[in-house]
PDB file of C-alpha atoms (C1' of nucleotides) in Angstrom:
ATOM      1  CA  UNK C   1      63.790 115.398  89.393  1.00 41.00           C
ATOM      2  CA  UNK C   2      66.586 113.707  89.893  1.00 35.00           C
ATOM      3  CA  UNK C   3      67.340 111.273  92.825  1.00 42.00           C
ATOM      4  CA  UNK C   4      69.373 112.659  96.107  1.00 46.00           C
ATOM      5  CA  UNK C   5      72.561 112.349  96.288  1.00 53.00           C
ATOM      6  CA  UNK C   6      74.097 109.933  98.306  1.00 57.00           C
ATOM      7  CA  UNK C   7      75.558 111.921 100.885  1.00 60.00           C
ATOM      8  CA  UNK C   8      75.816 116.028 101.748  1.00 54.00           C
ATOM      9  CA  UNK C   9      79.282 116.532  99.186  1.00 55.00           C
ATOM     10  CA  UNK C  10      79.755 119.438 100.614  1.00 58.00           C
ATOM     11  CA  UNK C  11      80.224 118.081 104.118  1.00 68.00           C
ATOM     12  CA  UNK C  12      82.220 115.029 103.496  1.00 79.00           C
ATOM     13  CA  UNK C  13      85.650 114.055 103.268  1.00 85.00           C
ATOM     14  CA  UNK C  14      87.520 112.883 100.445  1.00 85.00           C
ATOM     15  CA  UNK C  15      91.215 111.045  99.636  1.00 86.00           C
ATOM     16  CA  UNK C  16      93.103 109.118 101.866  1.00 88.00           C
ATOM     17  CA  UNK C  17      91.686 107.911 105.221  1.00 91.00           C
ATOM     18  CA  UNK C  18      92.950 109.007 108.631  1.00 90.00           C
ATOM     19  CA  UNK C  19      93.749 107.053 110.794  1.00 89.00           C
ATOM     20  CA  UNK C  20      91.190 108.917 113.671  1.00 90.00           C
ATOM     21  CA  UNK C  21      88.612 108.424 110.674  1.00 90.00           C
ATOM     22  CA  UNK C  22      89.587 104.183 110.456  1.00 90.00           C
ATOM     23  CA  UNK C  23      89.208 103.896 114.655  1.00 90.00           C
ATOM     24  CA  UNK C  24      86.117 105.386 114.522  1.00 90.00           C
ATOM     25  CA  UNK C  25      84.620 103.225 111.593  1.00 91.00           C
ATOM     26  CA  UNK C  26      85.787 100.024 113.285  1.00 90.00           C
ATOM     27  CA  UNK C  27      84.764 100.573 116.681  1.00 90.00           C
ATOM     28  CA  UNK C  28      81.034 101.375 115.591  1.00 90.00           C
ATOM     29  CA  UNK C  29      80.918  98.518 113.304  1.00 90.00           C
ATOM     30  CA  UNK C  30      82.201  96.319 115.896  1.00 88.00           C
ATOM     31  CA  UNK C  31      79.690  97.961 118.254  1.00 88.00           C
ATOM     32  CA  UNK C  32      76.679  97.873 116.198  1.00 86.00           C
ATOM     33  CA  UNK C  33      77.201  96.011 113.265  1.00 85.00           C
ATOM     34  CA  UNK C  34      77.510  97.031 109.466  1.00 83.00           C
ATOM     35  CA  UNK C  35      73.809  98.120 109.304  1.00 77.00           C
ATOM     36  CA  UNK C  36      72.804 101.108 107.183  1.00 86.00           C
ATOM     37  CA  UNK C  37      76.007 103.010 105.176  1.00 88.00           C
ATOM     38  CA  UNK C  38      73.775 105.523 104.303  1.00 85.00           C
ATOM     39  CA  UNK C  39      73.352 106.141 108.513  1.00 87.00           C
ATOM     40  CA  UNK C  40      76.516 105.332 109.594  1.00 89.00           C
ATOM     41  CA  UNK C  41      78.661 108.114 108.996  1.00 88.00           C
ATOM     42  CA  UNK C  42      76.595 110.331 110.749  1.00 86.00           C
ATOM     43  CA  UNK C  43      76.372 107.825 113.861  1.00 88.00           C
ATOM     44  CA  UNK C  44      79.727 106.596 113.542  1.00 89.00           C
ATOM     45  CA  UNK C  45      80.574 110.803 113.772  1.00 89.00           C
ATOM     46  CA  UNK C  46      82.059 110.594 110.262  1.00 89.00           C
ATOM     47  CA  UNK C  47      82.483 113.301 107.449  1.00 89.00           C
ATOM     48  CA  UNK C  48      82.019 110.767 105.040  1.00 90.00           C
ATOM     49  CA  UNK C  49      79.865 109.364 102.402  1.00 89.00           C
ATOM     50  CA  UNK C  50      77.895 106.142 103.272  1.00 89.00           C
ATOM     51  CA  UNK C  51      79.648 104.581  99.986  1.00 89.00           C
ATOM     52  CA  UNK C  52      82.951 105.664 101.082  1.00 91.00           C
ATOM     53  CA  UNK C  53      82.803 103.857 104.497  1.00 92.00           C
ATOM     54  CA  UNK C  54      81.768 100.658 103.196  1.00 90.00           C
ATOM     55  CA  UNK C  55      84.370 101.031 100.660  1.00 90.00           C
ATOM     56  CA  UNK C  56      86.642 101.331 103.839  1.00 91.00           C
ATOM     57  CA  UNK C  57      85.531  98.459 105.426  1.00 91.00           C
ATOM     58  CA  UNK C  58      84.926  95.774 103.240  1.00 90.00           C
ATOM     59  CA  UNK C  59      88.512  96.513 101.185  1.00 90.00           C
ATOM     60  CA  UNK C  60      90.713  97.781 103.654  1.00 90.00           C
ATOM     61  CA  UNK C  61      89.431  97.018 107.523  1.00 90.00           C
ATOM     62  CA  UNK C  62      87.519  93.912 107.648  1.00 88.00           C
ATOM     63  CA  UNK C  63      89.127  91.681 110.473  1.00 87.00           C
ATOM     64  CA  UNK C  64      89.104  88.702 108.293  1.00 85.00           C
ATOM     65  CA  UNK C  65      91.465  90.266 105.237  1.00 87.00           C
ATOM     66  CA  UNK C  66      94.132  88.540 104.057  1.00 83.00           C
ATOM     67  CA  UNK C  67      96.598  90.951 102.819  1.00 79.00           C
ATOM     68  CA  UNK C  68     100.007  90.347 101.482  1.00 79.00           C
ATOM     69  CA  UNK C  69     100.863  88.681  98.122  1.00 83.00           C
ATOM     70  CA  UNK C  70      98.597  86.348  96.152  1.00 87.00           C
ATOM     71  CA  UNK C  71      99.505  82.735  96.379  1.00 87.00           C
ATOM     72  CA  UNK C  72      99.818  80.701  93.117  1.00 86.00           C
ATOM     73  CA  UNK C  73      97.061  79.284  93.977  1.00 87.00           C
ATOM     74  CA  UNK C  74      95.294  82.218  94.110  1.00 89.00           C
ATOM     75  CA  UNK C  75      96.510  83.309  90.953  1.00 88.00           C
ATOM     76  CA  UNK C  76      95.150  80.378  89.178  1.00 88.00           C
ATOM     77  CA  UNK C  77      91.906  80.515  90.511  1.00 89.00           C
ATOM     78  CA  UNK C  78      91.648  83.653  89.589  1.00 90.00           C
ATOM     79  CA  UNK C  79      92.301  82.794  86.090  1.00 89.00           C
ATOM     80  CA  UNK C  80      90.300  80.029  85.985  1.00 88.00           C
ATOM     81  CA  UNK C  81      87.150  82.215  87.356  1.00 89.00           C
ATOM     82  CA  UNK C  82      87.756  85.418  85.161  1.00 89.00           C
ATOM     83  CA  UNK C  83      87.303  82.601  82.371  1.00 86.00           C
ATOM     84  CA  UNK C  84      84.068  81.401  83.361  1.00 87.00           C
ATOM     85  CA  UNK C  85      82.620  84.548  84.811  1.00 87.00           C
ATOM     86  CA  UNK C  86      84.286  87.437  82.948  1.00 86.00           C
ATOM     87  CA  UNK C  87      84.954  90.817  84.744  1.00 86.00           C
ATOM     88  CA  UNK C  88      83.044  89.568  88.131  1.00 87.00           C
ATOM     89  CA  UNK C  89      85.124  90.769  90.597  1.00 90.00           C
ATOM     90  CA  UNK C  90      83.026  90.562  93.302  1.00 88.00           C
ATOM     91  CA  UNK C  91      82.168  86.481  92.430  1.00 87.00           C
ATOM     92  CA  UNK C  92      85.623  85.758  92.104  1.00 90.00           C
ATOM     93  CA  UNK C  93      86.394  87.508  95.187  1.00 89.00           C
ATOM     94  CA  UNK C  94      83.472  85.379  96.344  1.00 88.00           C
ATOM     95  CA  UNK C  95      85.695  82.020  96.141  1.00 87.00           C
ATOM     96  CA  UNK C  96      88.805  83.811  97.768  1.00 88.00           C
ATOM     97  CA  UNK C  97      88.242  84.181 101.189  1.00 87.00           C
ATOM     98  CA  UNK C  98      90.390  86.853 102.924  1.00 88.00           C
ATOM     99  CA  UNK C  99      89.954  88.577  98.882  1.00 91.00           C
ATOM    100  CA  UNK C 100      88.480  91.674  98.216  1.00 90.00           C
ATOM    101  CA  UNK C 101      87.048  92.395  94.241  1.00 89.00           C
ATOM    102  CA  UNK C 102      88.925  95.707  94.351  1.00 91.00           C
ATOM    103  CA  UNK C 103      92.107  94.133  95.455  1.00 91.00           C
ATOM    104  CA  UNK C 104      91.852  91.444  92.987  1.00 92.00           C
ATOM    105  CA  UNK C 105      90.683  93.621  90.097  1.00 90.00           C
ATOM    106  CA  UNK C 106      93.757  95.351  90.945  1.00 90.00           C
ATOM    107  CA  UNK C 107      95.867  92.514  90.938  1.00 90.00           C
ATOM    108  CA  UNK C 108      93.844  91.175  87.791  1.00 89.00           C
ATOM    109  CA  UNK C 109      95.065  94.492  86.134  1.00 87.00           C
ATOM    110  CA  UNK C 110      98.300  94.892  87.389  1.00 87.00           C
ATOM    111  CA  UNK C 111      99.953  91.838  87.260  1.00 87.00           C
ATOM    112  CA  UNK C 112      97.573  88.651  85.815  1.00 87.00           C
ATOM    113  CA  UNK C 113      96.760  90.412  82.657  1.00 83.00           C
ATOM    114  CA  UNK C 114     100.549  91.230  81.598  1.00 81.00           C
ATOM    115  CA  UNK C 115     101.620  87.706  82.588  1.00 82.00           C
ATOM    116  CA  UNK C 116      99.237  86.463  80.094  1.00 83.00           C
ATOM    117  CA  UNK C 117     100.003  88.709  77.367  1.00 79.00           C
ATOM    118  CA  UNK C 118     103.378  88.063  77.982  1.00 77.00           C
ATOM    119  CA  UNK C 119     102.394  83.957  76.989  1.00 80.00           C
ATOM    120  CA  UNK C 120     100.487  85.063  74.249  1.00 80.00           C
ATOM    121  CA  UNK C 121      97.073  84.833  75.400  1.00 81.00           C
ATOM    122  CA  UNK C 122      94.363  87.534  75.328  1.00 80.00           C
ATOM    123  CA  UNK C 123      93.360  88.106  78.665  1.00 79.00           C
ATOM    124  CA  UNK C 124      89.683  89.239  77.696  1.00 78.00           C
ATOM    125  CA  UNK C 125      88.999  86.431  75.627  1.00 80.00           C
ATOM    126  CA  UNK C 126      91.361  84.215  76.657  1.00 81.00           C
ATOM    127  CA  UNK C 127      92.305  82.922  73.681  1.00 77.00           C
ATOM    128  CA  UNK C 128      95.625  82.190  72.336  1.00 77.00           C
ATOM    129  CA  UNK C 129      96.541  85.337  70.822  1.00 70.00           C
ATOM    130  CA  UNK C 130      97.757  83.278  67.547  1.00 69.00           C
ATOM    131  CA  UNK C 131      94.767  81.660  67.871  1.00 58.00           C
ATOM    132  CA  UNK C 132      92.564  84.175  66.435  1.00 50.00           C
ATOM    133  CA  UNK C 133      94.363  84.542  63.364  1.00 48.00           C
ATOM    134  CA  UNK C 134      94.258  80.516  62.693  1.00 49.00           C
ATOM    135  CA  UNK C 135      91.314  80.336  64.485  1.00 45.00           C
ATOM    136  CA  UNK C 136      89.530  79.018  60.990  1.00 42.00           C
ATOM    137  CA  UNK C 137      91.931  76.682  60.377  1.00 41.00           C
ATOM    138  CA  UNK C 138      91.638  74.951  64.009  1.00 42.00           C
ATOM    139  CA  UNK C 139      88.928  72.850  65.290  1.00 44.00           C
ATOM    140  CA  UNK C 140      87.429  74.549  68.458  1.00 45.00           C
ATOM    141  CA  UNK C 141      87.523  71.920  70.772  1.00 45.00           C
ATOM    142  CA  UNK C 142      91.717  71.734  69.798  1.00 46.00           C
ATOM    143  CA  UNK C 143      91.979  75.487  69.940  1.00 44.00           C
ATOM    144  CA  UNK C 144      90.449  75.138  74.018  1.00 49.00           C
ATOM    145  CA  UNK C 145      93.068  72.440  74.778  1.00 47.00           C
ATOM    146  CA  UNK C 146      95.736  75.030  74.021  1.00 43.00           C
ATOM    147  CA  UNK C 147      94.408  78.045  75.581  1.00 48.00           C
ATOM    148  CA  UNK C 148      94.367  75.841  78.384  1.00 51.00           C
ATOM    149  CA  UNK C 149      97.765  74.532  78.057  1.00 43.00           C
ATOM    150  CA  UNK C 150      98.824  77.786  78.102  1.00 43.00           C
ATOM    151  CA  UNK C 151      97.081  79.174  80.849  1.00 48.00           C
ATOM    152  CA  UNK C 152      98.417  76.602  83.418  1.00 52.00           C
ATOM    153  CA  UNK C 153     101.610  77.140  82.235  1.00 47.00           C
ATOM    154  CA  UNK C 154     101.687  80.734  82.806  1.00 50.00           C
ATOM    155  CA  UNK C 155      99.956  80.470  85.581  1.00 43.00           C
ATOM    156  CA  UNK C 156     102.637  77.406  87.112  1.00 45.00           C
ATOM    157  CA  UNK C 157     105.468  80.143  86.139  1.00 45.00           C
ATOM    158  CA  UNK C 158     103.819  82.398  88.072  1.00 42.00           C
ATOM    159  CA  UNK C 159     104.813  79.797  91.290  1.00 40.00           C
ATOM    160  CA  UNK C 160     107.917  79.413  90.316  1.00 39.00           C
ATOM    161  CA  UNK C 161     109.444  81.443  92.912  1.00 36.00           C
ATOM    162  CA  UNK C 162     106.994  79.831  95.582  1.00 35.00           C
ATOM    163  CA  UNK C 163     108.360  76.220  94.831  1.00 34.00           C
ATOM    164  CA  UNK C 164     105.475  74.366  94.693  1.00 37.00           C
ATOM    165  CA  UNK C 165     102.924  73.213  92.493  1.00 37.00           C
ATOM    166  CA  UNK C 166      99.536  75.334  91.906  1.00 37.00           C
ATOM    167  CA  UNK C 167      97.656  72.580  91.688  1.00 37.00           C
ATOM    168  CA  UNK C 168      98.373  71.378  95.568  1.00 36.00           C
ATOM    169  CA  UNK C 169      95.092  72.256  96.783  1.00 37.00           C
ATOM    170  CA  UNK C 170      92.824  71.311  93.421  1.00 37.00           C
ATOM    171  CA  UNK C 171      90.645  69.424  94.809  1.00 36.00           C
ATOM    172  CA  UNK C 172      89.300  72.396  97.104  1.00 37.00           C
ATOM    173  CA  UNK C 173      85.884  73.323  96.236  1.00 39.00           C
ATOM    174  CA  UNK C 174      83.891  76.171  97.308  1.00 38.00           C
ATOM    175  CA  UNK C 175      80.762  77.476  97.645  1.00 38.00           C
ATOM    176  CA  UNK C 176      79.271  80.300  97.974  1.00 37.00           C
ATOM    177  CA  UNK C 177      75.878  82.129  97.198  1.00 37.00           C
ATOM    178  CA  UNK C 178      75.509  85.162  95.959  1.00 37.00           C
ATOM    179  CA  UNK C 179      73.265  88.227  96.002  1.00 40.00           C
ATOM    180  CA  UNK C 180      72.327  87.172  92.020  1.00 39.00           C
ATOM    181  CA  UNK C 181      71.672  83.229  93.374  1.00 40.00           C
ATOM    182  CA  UNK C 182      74.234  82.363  91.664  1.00 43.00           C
ATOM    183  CA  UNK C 183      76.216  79.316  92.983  1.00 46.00           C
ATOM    184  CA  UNK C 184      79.571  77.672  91.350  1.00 47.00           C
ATOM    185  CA  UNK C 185      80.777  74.741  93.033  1.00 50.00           C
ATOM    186  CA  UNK C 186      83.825  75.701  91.492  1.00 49.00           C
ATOM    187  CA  UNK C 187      86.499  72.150  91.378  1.00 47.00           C
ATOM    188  CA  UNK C 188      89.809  73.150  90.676  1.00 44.00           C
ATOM    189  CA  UNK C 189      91.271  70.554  88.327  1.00 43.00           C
ATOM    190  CA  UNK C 190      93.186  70.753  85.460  1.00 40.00           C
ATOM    191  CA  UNK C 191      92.865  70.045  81.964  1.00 37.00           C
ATOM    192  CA  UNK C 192      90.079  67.947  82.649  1.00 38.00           C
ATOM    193  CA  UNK C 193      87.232  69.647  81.786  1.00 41.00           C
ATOM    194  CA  UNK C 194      84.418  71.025  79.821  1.00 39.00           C
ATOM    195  CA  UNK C 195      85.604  71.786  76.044  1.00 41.00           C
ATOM    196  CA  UNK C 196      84.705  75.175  76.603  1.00 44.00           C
ATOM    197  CA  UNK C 197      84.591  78.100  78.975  1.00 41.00           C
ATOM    198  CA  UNK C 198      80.964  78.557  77.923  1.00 38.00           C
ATOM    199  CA  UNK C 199      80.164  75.368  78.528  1.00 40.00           C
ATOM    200  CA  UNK C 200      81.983  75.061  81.505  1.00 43.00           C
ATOM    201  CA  UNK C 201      79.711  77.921  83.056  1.00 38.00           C
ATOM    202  CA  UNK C 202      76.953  76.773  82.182  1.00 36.00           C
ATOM    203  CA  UNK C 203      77.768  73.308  84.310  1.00 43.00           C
ATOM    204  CA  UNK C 204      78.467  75.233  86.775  1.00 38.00           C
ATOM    205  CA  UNK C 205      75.657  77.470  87.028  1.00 34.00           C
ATOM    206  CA  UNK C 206      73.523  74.408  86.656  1.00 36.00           C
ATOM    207  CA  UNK C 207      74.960  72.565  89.343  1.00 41.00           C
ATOM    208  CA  UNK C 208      72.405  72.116  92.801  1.00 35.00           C
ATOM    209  CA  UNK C 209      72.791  73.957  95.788  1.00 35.00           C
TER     210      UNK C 209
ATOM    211  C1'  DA U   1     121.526 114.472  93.599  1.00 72.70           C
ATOM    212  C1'  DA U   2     117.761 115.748  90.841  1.00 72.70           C
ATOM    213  C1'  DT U   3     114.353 114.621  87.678  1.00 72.70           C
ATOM    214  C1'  DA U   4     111.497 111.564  84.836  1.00 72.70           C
ATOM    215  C1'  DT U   5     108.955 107.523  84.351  1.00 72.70           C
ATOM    216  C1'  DG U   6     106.425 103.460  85.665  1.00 72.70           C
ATOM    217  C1'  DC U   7     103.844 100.796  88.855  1.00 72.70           C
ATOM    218  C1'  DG U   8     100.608  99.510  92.436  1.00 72.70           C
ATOM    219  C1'  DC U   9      97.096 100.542  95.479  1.00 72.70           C
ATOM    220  C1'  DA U  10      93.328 103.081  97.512  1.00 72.70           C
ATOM    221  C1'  DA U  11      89.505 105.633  96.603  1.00 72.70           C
ATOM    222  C1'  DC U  12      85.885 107.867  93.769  1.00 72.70           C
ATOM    223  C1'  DC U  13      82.210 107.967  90.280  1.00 72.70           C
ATOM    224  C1'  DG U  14      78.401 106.524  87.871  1.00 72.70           C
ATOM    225  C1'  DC U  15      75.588 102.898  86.771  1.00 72.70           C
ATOM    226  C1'  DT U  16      72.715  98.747  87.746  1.00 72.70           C
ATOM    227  C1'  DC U  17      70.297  95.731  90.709  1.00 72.70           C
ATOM    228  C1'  DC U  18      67.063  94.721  94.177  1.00 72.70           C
ATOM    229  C1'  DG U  19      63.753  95.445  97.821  1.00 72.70           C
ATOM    230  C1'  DT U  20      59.854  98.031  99.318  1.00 72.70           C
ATOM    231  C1'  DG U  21      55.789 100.952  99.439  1.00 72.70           C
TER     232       DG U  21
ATOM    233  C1'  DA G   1      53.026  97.801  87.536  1.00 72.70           C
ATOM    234  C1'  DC G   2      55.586 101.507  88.800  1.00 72.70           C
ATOM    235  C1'  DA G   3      58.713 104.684  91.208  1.00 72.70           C
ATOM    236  C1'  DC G   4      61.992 105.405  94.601  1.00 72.70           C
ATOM    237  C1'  DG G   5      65.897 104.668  97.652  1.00 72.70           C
ATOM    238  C1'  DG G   6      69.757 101.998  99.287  1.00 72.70           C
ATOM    239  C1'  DA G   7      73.370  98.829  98.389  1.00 72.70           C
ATOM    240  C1'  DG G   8      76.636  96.813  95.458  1.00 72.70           C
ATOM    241  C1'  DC G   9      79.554  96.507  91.373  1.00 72.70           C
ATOM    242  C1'  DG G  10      82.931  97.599  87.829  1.00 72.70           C
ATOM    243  C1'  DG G  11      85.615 101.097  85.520  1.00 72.70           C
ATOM    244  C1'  DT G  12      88.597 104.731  86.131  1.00 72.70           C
ATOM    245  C1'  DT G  13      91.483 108.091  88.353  1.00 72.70           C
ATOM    246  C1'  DG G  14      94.948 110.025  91.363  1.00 72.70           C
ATOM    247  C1'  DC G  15      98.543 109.745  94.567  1.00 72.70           C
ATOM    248  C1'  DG G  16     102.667 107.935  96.600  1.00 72.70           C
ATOM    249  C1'  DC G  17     106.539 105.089  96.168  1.00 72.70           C
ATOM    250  C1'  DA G  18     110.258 102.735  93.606  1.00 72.70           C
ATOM    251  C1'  DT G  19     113.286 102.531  89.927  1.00 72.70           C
ATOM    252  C1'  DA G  20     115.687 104.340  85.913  1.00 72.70           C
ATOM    253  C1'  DT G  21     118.132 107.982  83.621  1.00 72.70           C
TER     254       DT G  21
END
DNA sequence: AATATGCGCAACCGCTCCGTG
DNA sequence: ACACGGAGCGGTTGCGCATAT
C-alpha cells in the first residue's frame, strides 16, 4: 500500500493562479497564519493542493518578497554560496532575504550559469574550464586562486551596468539556521580565503552559533 | 504581417527529510 | 526500532512573451 496522495487530484486546480484564488490564500494566511498546507485549501475554500498553496505563498505572495532584478551583489553571493553549498537553493535563498530558492534557481539557470560559461568556468564544478585539462600540470592551491580570479571578474562584469562595485557591502554577514542545523556565518570577502571551496565549507559549517 | 525560435518565470512532480505515535 | 504522514527541496516542464527571420 502505497501512501495517500497529497491532495484529492481530481478536485484540484492546476496552472496558473487566479487572481480570486491569490485573495483568498492571503487573506486566510494573514488571518490564521501559515499552519497546516495539507488543511488549508480546504479552509482557505481552495481547489488546490496543500503543496501548491505553499508553493504560492512562499515564491510568489509573501509580503516580504523582493522582486525585481538581482543586484550584483546578489549575484555574487550567489556564486559564492552555490560554491560552498552546491545546488542548495533553499540555503542560499536562506542568506538572501526578500529571495526565494525557486526564483534564484531560476536565475541560477537562466542567467548565472551562462555568464560563467561564457568566462570559461564550469558552473557545476566551478573550475576553470581550461583548468581541467591542465589540471595535472597545476598545483591545486594555484588552480583555486584562478577560479577565483575569474569568478569575481565575471561576477564584477555582471555590475557593470549598475556602476558600482560588488564588493560594497562585503563585510555583511548573515546568519541564519536552518531546518538541517546548519549555520554559515557566511563573510563576504574576496580573494581572501580558504584555498578551497571544500575547505571553505567546512569552516563554515564549523563555525559556533 | 506572419511565423519560428529563444528565453524567463511560474508551477508541478517525485523524492527525501523529519517528527510523531 | 519501525512505519506513517506532512513538509520541504530540487529537478523538470510548460506557457507566455519578446525577438529574430
Amino acid at each position: 500500500m502505497g501512501r495517500s496522495p497529497c491532495c484529492e487530484k481530481a478536485h484540484t486546480n492546476k496552472g496558473a493562479w487566479t487572481k480570486e484564488e491569490d485573495q483568498r490564500l492571503v487573506s486566510y494566511i494573514n488571518a490564521h497564519g501559515e499552519g497546516c498546507w495539507r488543511s488549508l485549501p480546504k479552509a482557505a475554500g481552495l481547489q488546490r493542493c496543500g503543496k501548491s498553496c505553499r508553493l504560492r505563498w512562499i515564491n510568489y505572495l509573501r509580503p516580504d518578497l523582493k522582486r525585481g532584478n538581482f543586484t550584483a551583489e546578489e549575484d555574487h553571493v550567489i556564486i559564492k554560496l552555490h560554491q560552498i553549498l552546491g545546488n542548495k537553493w533553499s540555503l542560499i535563498a536562506a542568506r538572501l532575504p526578500g529571495r526565494t530558492d525557486n526564483e534564484i534557481k531560476n536565475y541560477w539557470n537562466t542567467h548565472i550559469k551562462r555568464k560563467l560559461l561564457a568566462c570559461g568556468v564550469d558552473p557545476r564544478t566551478h573550475q576553470s574550464l581550461t583548468a581541467a585539462t591542465t589540471a595535472a600540470a597545476v598545483p591545486s592551491s594555484h588552480r583555486h586562486d584562478q577560479q577565483q580570479a575569474v569568478l569575481s571578474s565575471c561576477s564584477r562584469d555582471s555590475s557593470s551596468g549598475a556602476g558600482h562595485s560588488s564588493n560594497d557591502d562585503d563585510s555583511k554577514s548573515v546568519s541564519h539556521s536552518h531546518r538541517g542545523g546548519i549555520d554559515l556565518n557566511l563573510s563576504l570577502s574576496p580573494p581572501s580565503q580558504p584555498s578551497s571551496p571544500v575547505a571553505a565549507a567546512a569552516k563554515l559549517l564549523a563555525s559556533p552559533h
